[in-house]
GROMACS .gro file of C-alpha atoms in nm:
model
  358
    1THR     CA    1   0.000   0.000   0.000
    2VAL     CA    2   0.098   0.362  -0.037
    3THR     CA    3  -0.020   0.663   0.159
    4VAL     CA    4  -0.002   0.992  -0.031
    5THR     CA    5  -0.031   1.356   0.069
    6CYS     CA    6  -0.299   1.573  -0.093
    7PRO     CA    7  -0.236   1.941  -0.010
    8LEU     CA    8  -0.567   2.118   0.051
    9GLN     CA    9  -0.634   2.441  -0.136
   10GLY     CA   10  -0.907   2.678  -0.247
   11SER     CA   11  -1.163   2.892  -0.069
   12ARG     CA   12  -1.328   2.607   0.118
   13ALA     CA   13  -0.994   2.495   0.265
   14ALA     CA   14  -0.915   2.853   0.361
   15ALA     CA   15  -1.252   2.895   0.534
   16LEU     CA   16  -1.177   2.586   0.743
   17GLY     CA   17  -0.826   2.706   0.826
   18LEU     CA   18  -0.674   2.410   0.640
   19GLU     CA   19  -0.442   2.594   0.399
   20GLY     CA   20  -0.104   2.425   0.423
   21ALA     CA   21  -0.261   2.105   0.552
   22ALA     CA   22  -0.253   1.781   0.353
   23ALA     CA   23  -0.517   1.510   0.353
   24LEU     CA   24  -0.367   1.162   0.375
   25ALA     CA   25  -0.515   0.911   0.131
   26TRP     CA   26  -0.419   0.550   0.085
   27THR     CA   27  -0.458   0.276  -0.172
   28THR     CA   28  -0.355  -0.085  -0.234
   29THR     CA   29  -0.336  -0.017  -0.611
   30PRO     CA   30  -0.073   0.252  -0.676
   31TRP     CA   31  -0.120   0.215  -1.054
   32THR     CA   32  -0.462   0.383  -1.022
   33LEU     CA   33  -0.314   0.701  -0.872
   34PRO     CA   34  -0.242   0.871  -1.209
   35THR     CA   35  -0.620   0.886  -1.253
   36ASN     CA   36  -0.702   0.995  -0.900
   37LEU     CA   37  -0.984   1.247  -0.941
   38ALA     CA   38  -1.137   1.271  -0.592
   39LEU     CA   39  -1.107   1.167  -0.229
   40ALA     CA   40  -1.382   1.017  -0.016
   41VAL     CA   41  -1.445   1.069   0.356
   42GLY     CA   42  -1.712   0.919   0.579
   43PRO     CA   43  -1.981   1.178   0.656
   44GLU     CA   44  -1.995   1.088   1.026
   45VAL     CA   45  -1.630   0.994   1.068
   46GLU     CA   46  -1.420   1.217   1.295
   47TYR     CA   47  -1.106   1.356   1.133
   48ALA     CA   48  -0.804   1.494   1.317
   49VAL     CA   49  -0.575   1.782   1.223
   50VAL     CA   50  -0.223   1.691   1.332
   51PRO     CA   51   0.076   1.929   1.305
   52ALA     CA   52   0.385   1.777   1.145
   53GLY     CA   53   0.592   1.631   1.428
   54PRO     CA   54   0.959   1.695   1.515
   55GLU     CA   55   1.073   1.342   1.436
   56GLY     CA   56   0.966   1.345   1.071
   57ALA     CA   57   1.181   1.400   0.767
   58ALA     CA   58   1.134   1.719   0.565
   59ALA     CA   59   0.761   1.766   0.614
   60ALA     CA   60   0.538   1.756   0.307
   61ALA     CA   61   0.291   1.977   0.492
   62THR     CA   62   0.263   2.181   0.810
   63GLU     CA   63  -0.044   1.981   0.913
   64TYR     CA   64  -0.200   1.649   0.820
   65VAL     CA   65  -0.564   1.543   0.807
   66LEU     CA   66  -0.670   1.182   0.866
   67ALA     CA   67  -0.930   0.990   1.063
   68SER     CA   68  -0.885   1.036   1.438
   69ALA     CA   69  -0.897   0.659   1.483
   70ARG     CA   70  -0.592   0.623   1.254
   71VAL     CA   71  -0.361   0.883   1.408
   72THR     CA   72  -0.175   0.643   1.638
   73ALA     CA   73  -0.119   0.396   1.353
   74HIS     CA   74   0.062   0.670   1.157
   75ALA     CA   75   0.258   0.827   1.445
   76LYS     CA   76   0.601   0.763   1.291
   77GLU     CA   77   0.509   0.900   0.949
   78LEU     CA   78   0.348   1.206   1.111
   79GLY     CA   79   0.680   1.276   1.284
   80TYR     CA   80   0.622   1.154   1.640
   81ALA     CA   81   0.826   0.921   1.855
   82SER     CA   82   0.524   0.740   1.995
   83ALA     CA   83   0.154   0.685   1.935
   84GLU     CA   84   0.081   0.875   2.255
   85ASP     CA   85   0.276   1.178   2.133
   86ALA     CA   86   0.088   1.176   1.803
   87GLN     CA   87  -0.248   1.155   1.977
   88ALA     CA   88  -0.156   1.436   2.215
   89ALA     CA   89  -0.052   1.657   1.922
   90VAL     CA   90  -0.399   1.662   1.759
   91SER     CA   91  -0.489   2.031   1.733
   92ARG     CA   92  -0.857   1.994   1.646
   93THR     CA   93  -1.110   1.763   1.489
   94LEU     CA   94  -1.377   1.786   1.218
   95VAL     CA   95  -1.648   1.552   1.096
   96GLY     CA   96  -1.652   1.432   0.738
   97THR     CA   97  -1.942   1.654   0.634
   98GLU     CA   98  -1.730   1.962   0.709
   99LEU     CA   99  -1.466   1.847   0.460
  100GLU     CA  100  -1.709   1.800   0.172
  101GLY     CA  101  -1.610   2.005  -0.132
  102VAL     CA  102  -1.259   2.094  -0.015
  103GLN     CA  103  -1.020   2.101  -0.312
  104TYR     CA  104  -0.671   1.956  -0.321
  105ALA     CA  105  -0.368   1.955  -0.552
  106PRO     CA  106  -0.369   1.668  -0.808
  107LEU     CA  107  -0.111   1.393  -0.763
  108PHE     CA  108  -0.028   1.399  -1.136
  109ASP     CA  109  -0.106   1.659  -1.402
  110TYR     CA  110  -0.188   1.424  -1.694
  111PHE     CA  111  -0.558   1.517  -1.690
  112SER     CA  112  -0.542   1.867  -1.542
  113ASP     CA  113  -0.656   2.039  -1.864
  114ALA     CA  114  -1.026   2.082  -1.781
  115ASP     CA  115  -1.119   2.181  -2.137
  116GLU     CA  116  -0.971   1.861  -2.278
  117TRP     CA  117  -1.069   1.614  -2.005
  118GLY     CA  118  -1.374   1.771  -1.839
  119THR     CA  119  -1.206   1.771  -1.499
  120GLY     CA  120  -1.328   2.112  -1.384
  121ASP     CA  121  -1.506   1.956  -1.085
  122ALA     CA  122  -1.234   1.704  -1.001
  123TRP     CA  123  -0.980   1.689  -0.716
  124ARG     CA  124  -1.214   1.760  -0.429
  125ILE     CA  125  -1.337   1.571  -0.125
  126LEU     CA  126  -1.665   1.379  -0.153
  127LEU     CA  127  -1.878   1.201   0.107
  128ALA     CA  128  -1.921   0.823   0.096
  129GLU     CA  129  -2.099   0.606   0.350
  130TYR     CA  130  -1.871   0.307   0.286
  131VAL     CA  131  -1.557   0.477   0.420
  132THR     CA  132  -1.435   0.309   0.739
  133THR     CA  133  -1.150   0.359   0.987
  134GLU     CA  134  -1.052  -0.006   1.021
  135ASP     CA  135  -0.739   0.041   0.812
  136GLY     CA  136  -0.566   0.300   0.598
  137THR     CA  137  -0.624   0.666   0.683
  138GLY     CA  138  -1.002   0.694   0.673
  139ILE     CA  139  -0.964   0.892   0.350
  140VAL     CA  140  -1.008   0.690   0.031
  141HIS     CA  141  -0.855   0.768  -0.308
  142LEU     CA  142  -1.105   0.754  -0.596
  143ALA     CA  143  -1.024   0.663  -0.956
  144PRO     CA  144  -1.361   0.644  -1.137
  145ALA     CA  145  -1.255   0.399  -1.408
  146TYR     CA  146  -1.120   0.139  -1.166
  147GLY     CA  147  -1.385   0.075  -0.904
  148GLU     CA  148  -1.762   0.055  -0.895
  149VAL     CA  149  -1.805   0.262  -0.578
  150ASP     CA  150  -1.546   0.510  -0.709
  151LYS     CA  151  -1.751   0.560  -1.023
  152GLU     CA  152  -2.082   0.591  -0.839
  153ALA     CA  153  -1.943   0.865  -0.614
  154THR     CA  154  -1.774   1.060  -0.891
  155ASP     CA  155  -2.068   1.025  -1.131
  156ALA     CA  156  -2.291   1.188  -0.871
  157ALA     CA  157  -2.038   1.471  -0.839
  158GLY     CA  158  -2.010   1.534  -1.213
  159ILE     CA  159  -1.653   1.405  -1.232
  160PRO     CA  160  -1.567   1.218  -1.555
  161THR     CA  161  -1.453   0.858  -1.591
  162ILE     CA  162  -1.109   0.865  -1.751
  163LEU     CA  163  -0.943   0.549  -1.877
  164SER     CA  164  -0.565   0.543  -1.850
  165VAL     CA  165  -0.498   0.182  -1.954
  166ASP     CA  166  -0.578  -0.019  -2.266
  167ASP     CA  167  -0.742  -0.361  -2.298
  168GLY     CA  168  -0.408  -0.527  -2.221
  169GLY     CA  169  -0.365  -0.338  -1.894
  170ARG     CA  170  -0.094  -0.109  -2.036
  171PHE     CA  171  -0.088   0.265  -1.979
  172LEU     CA  172  -0.215   0.480  -2.265
  173PRO     CA  173  -0.005   0.762  -2.419
  174ALA     CA  174  -0.181   1.028  -2.206
  175VAL     CA  175   0.006   0.892  -1.902
  176THR     CA  176   0.331   1.004  -2.056
  177ASP     CA  177   0.576   0.885  -1.789
  178PHE     CA  178   0.446   0.526  -1.794
  179ALA     CA  179   0.296   0.489  -2.143
  180GLY     CA  180   0.307   0.128  -2.264
  181GLU     CA  181   0.392  -0.016  -1.922
  182GLN     CA  182   0.178  -0.293  -1.777
  183VAL     CA  183   0.007  -0.160  -1.466
  184PHE     CA  184   0.164  -0.399  -1.215
  185ASP     CA  185   0.509  -0.340  -1.363
  186ALA     CA  186   0.452   0.035  -1.335
  187ASN     CA  187   0.377   0.030  -0.960
  188PRO     CA  188   0.742   0.082  -0.849
  189GLY     CA  189   0.791   0.370  -1.093
  190ILE     CA  190   0.472   0.541  -0.986
  191THR     CA  191   0.567   0.507  -0.620
  192ARG     CA  192   0.915   0.645  -0.696
  193ALA     CA  193   0.766   0.943  -0.884
  194LEU     CA  194   0.542   1.023  -0.589
  195ARG     CA  195   0.836   1.003  -0.350
  196ASP     CA  196   1.046   1.232  -0.572
  197ALA     CA  197   0.759   1.484  -0.583
  198GLY     CA  198   0.728   1.480  -0.203
  199ARG     CA  199   0.381   1.327  -0.218
  200LEU     CA  200   0.456   0.985  -0.063
  201LEU     CA  201   0.414   0.956   0.313
  202ARG     CA  202   0.423   0.578   0.358
  203GLN     CA  203   0.487   0.261   0.161
  204ALA     CA  204   0.413  -0.071   0.329
  205SER     CA  205   0.318  -0.431   0.263
  206TYR     CA  206  -0.044  -0.514   0.329
  207GLU     CA  207  -0.190  -0.863   0.306
  208HIS     CA  208  -0.541  -0.863   0.164
  209SER     CA  209  -0.765  -1.056  -0.074
  210TYR     CA  210  -0.732  -0.975  -0.445
  211PRO     CA  211  -0.925  -1.100  -0.750
  212HIS     CA  212  -0.754  -1.357  -0.972
  213CYS     CA  213  -0.861  -1.534  -1.290
  214TRP     CA  214  -1.018  -1.863  -1.188
  215ARG     CA  215  -0.864  -2.035  -1.490
  216CYS     CA  216  -0.506  -1.910  -1.514
  217ARG     CA  217  -0.470  -1.764  -1.161
  218THR     CA  218  -0.326  -1.435  -1.289
  219PRO     CA  219  -0.425  -1.118  -1.099
  220LEU     CA  220  -0.707  -0.912  -1.248
  221ILE     CA  221  -0.787  -0.542  -1.248
  222TYR     CA  222  -1.119  -0.362  -1.222
  223LYS     CA  223  -1.170  -0.141  -1.527
  224ALA     CA  224  -1.466   0.047  -1.671
  225VAL     CA  225  -1.566  -0.093  -2.009
  226SER     CA  226  -1.828   0.010  -2.260
  227SER     CA  227  -2.135  -0.212  -2.240
  228TRP     CA  228  -2.476  -0.263  -2.399
  229PHE     CA  229  -2.781  -0.263  -2.174
  230VAL     CA  230  -3.142  -0.371  -2.177
  231ARG     CA  231  -3.343  -0.071  -2.055
  232VAL     CA  232  -3.508  -0.258  -1.767
  233THR     CA  233  -3.593   0.061  -1.578
  234GLU     CA  234  -3.833   0.156  -1.857
  235ILE     CA  235  -4.051  -0.150  -1.790
  236ARG     CA  236  -3.999  -0.173  -1.413
  237ASP     CA  237  -4.335  -0.015  -1.321
  238ALA     CA  238  -4.522  -0.254  -1.551
  239ARG     CA  239  -4.333  -0.549  -1.399
  240GLU     CA  240  -4.438  -0.440  -1.050
  241ARG     CA  241  -4.803  -0.419  -1.157
  242LEU     CA  242  -4.793  -0.760  -1.327
  243ASN     CA  243  -4.631  -0.916  -1.022
  244GLN     CA  244  -4.947  -0.838  -0.826
  245ASP     CA  245  -5.145  -1.066  -1.062
  246ILE     CA  246  -4.925  -1.368  -0.985
  247THR     CA  247  -5.041  -1.620  -0.725
  248TRP     CA  248  -4.728  -1.674  -0.519
  249VAL     CA  249  -4.669  -1.973  -0.292
  250PRO     CA  250  -4.568  -1.884  -0.030
  251GLU     CA  251  -4.758  -1.556  -0.059
  252ASN     CA  252  -4.496  -1.340   0.112
  253VAL     CA  253  -4.258  -1.383  -0.185
  254LYS     CA  254  -4.479  -1.150  -0.393
  255ASP     CA  255  -4.391  -0.836  -0.197
  256GLY     CA  256  -4.089  -0.992  -0.029
  257GLN     CA  257  -3.788  -1.139  -0.206
  258PHE     CA  258  -3.925  -1.118  -0.563
  259GLY     CA  259  -4.115  -0.790  -0.518
  260LYS     CA  260  -3.813  -0.616  -0.370
  261TRP     CA  261  -3.594  -0.748  -0.651
  262VAL     CA  262  -3.830  -0.608  -0.915
  263ALA     CA  263  -3.859  -0.274  -0.734
  264GLY     CA  264  -3.480  -0.239  -0.731
  265ALA     CA  265  -3.417  -0.370  -1.083
  266ARG     CA  266  -3.155  -0.175  -1.276
  267ASP     CA  267  -3.071  -0.161  -1.644
  268TRP     CA  268  -2.916  -0.495  -1.741
  269SER     CA  269  -2.569  -0.510  -1.895
  270VAL     CA  270  -2.605  -0.791  -2.148
  271SER     CA  271  -2.283  -0.761  -2.351
  272ARG     CA  272  -1.968  -0.962  -2.289
  273ASN     CA  273  -1.620  -0.918  -2.439
  274ARG     CA  274  -1.573  -1.277  -2.551
  275TYR     CA  275  -1.547  -1.455  -2.881
  276PHE     CA  276  -1.772  -1.752  -2.809
  277GLY     CA  277  -2.139  -1.695  -2.739
  278SER     CA  278  -2.456  -1.565  -2.904
  279PRO     CA  279  -2.364  -1.257  -3.109
  280ILE     CA  280  -2.561  -0.944  -3.024
  281PRO     CA  281  -2.776  -0.851  -3.328
  282VAL     CA  282  -2.659  -0.491  -3.338
  283TRP     CA  283  -2.487  -0.327  -3.634
  284LYS     CA  284  -2.313   0.007  -3.586
  285SER     CA  285  -2.158   0.262  -3.821
  286ASP     CA  286  -1.778   0.245  -3.829
  287ASN     CA  287  -1.757   0.623  -3.870
  288PRO     CA  288  -1.870   0.833  -3.569
  289GLU     CA  289  -1.922   1.129  -3.801
  290TYR     CA  290  -2.220   0.941  -3.945
  291PRO     CA  291  -2.363   0.760  -3.640
  292ARG     CA  292  -2.623   0.489  -3.690
  293VAL     CA  293  -2.725   0.182  -3.489
  294ASP     CA  294  -2.950  -0.095  -3.624
  295VAL     CA  295  -3.094  -0.362  -3.394
  296TYR     CA  296  -3.241  -0.670  -3.562
  297GLY     CA  297  -3.522  -0.885  -3.426
  298SER     CA  298  -3.550  -1.156  -3.691
  299LEU     CA  299  -3.389  -1.322  -3.992
  300ASP     CA  300  -3.649  -1.150  -4.209
  301GLU     CA  301  -3.530  -0.809  -4.093
  302ILE     CA  302  -3.167  -0.902  -4.159
  303GLU     CA  303  -3.251  -1.032  -4.506
  304ALA     CA  304  -3.446  -0.715  -4.590
  305ASP     CA  305  -3.145  -0.493  -4.513
  306PHE     CA  306  -2.853  -0.712  -4.627
  307GLY     CA  307  -3.013  -0.897  -4.917
  308VAL     CA  308  -2.905  -1.238  -4.787
  309ARG     CA  309  -3.050  -1.475  -4.530
  310PRO     CA  310  -2.781  -1.602  -4.292
  311THR     CA  311  -2.759  -1.976  -4.236
  312ASP     CA  312  -2.520  -1.950  -3.939
  313LEU     CA  313  -2.572  -1.683  -3.675
  314HIS     CA  314  -2.246  -1.753  -3.493
  315ARG     CA  315  -1.911  -1.581  -3.516
  316PRO     CA  316  -1.717  -1.538  -3.738
  317PHE     CA  317  -1.980  -1.596  -4.009
  318ILE     CA  318  -2.232  -1.337  -3.893
  319ASP     CA  319  -1.956  -1.077  -3.859
  320GLU     CA  320  -1.894  -1.099  -4.236
  321LEU     CA  321  -2.238  -0.947  -4.297
  322THR     CA  322  -2.188  -0.575  -4.367
  323ARG     CA  323  -2.359  -0.302  -4.568
  324ALA     CA  324  -2.312   0.064  -4.655
  325ASN     CA  325  -2.433   0.308  -4.392
  326PRO     CA  326  -2.762   0.453  -4.532
  327ASP     CA  327  -2.708   0.773  -4.329
  328ASP     CA  328  -2.370   0.849  -4.487
  329PRO     CA  329  -2.410   1.052  -4.809
  330THR     CA  330  -2.042   0.996  -4.894
  331GLY     CA  331  -2.095   0.620  -4.906
  332GLN     CA  332  -1.767   0.565  -4.722
  333SER     CA  333  -1.885   0.428  -4.386
  334THR     CA  334  -1.999   0.073  -4.324
  335MET     CA  335  -2.247  -0.090  -4.088
  336ARG     CA  336  -2.060  -0.361  -3.896
  337ARG     CA  337  -2.179  -0.593  -3.624
  338ILE     CA  338  -2.046  -0.502  -3.281
  339GLU     CA  339  -1.797  -0.758  -3.151
  340ASP     CA  340  -1.974  -0.829  -2.821
  341VAL     CA  341  -2.170  -1.145  -2.744
  342LEU     CA  342  -2.467  -1.187  -2.512
  343ASP     CA  343  -2.457  -1.267  -2.143
  344VAL     CA  344  -2.538  -1.640  -2.116
  345TRP     CA  345  -2.825  -1.554  -1.881
  346PHE     CA  346  -2.986  -1.368  -2.170
  347ASP     CA  347  -2.969  -1.694  -2.366
  348SER     CA  348  -3.127  -1.885  -2.080
  349ALA     CA  349  -3.407  -1.634  -2.032
  350SER     CA  350  -3.475  -1.625  -2.408
  351MET     CA  351  -3.510  -2.002  -2.444
  352PRO     CA  352  -3.887  -2.024  -2.376
  353PHE     CA  353  -3.948  -1.760  -2.643
  354ALA     CA  354  -3.684  -1.880  -2.887
  355GLN     CA  355  -3.833  -2.231  -2.900
  356ALA     CA  356  -4.154  -2.071  -3.028
  357HIS     CA  357  -3.950  -1.867  -3.278
  358TYR     CA  358  -4.000  -1.526  -3.125
   0.00000   0.00000   0.00000
C-alpha cells in the first residue's frame, strides 16, 4: 500500500483554516493514482488535524488530516516518537461533512486540462458512507474507471470517468511517464515518482484478498468498459403491476424477495467481451461522423437490409455481414456488427421464447 499527501487548497480549505494542511489518502493499487480524481471521507467519521511532528523527515505539509482513529497507527510518518505523542498533538477535529467540497492539488497533471478532459469539478473531497476507519487513513482515493463505488461517487459529483490503460492493462499515451507499461510493472515507478515529488508519506506491505482469474490464476484489475444494456428501468413499473397478478406460494414472496428485486431492478448489462457466445444482433456505423445503430429482431429483418438470409448466426460468419451506412451521403462508412456477445443468462431467459421462434 501507499499513503499519499494531498495538499488542501481553495476557498473552502481557507474557510476551514486548512491551507497548508494535507489530507492523507491510501490505496492498495498505486497504478490507479495517475487517474485519482477525488477523495472520499465518511460523513460521520471524525477527522483529526495533526501538526507535522519533530521526528519526521522534511515535512510535506505543516499539518496532516486523517481519521482520528488512525492517528496512532501513523505516528512515525506524522513525525512523532510514539503513538501517545501523536495523539496528544492533535490540534482539532472535524467531521466528514465539514470536509465536503474541499479542493486539493492533483497527484499527477496528466488530466489537469479541464477543457480537454472535463475535470473542472475534479480533485475535491466527496462524502461516501462506505468509508471506514478499520485500516488506511479513513480517506479513500477515488479513480472512477477502476472501481464501482469510485464511479458511483464521482458520477454523482459530475466528475468524468477517464481510462488510463488499454485492454491489455498497459498505460495509454496520455500517461506520458508510464505509457506502454503494464500496470503492475509500473507500480514501483509510480511510487518512486510520488516520492520524488514529495507526495509519498508511507509505503508498506499489506496482506489482503485480491481477484484472480479462476482459470489461469493471474491477478485481475477492475476497469470500466463500454457495455450494452437492456433498458429494464423503462418496464420496471409494468413489472411491478404484473407481479401483483401472480399467485405466489408462499404468498410473502410476492412483496418480499421477488417484489423487492423487481422494485430495485436496474438496467441490465447484457454484452460480454468474448469470442464464443450468441452474437448481439446490433450493427453500428464504423464512422462516428455518421452515427447509426441498427438492432435486428429476426432473420427476415436481416434479409431485408442485407439482401441475404444467414444460415449461421455464430461468429465469425455473422460478422462478415456488412452493408453501406444509409445515413452516410459519402458512401464511405460501413455498418458492422459489434464484436460483443450476449450474457449467457440472456440466452437462458430467451429459451422459452426462442423455442416458439420469437
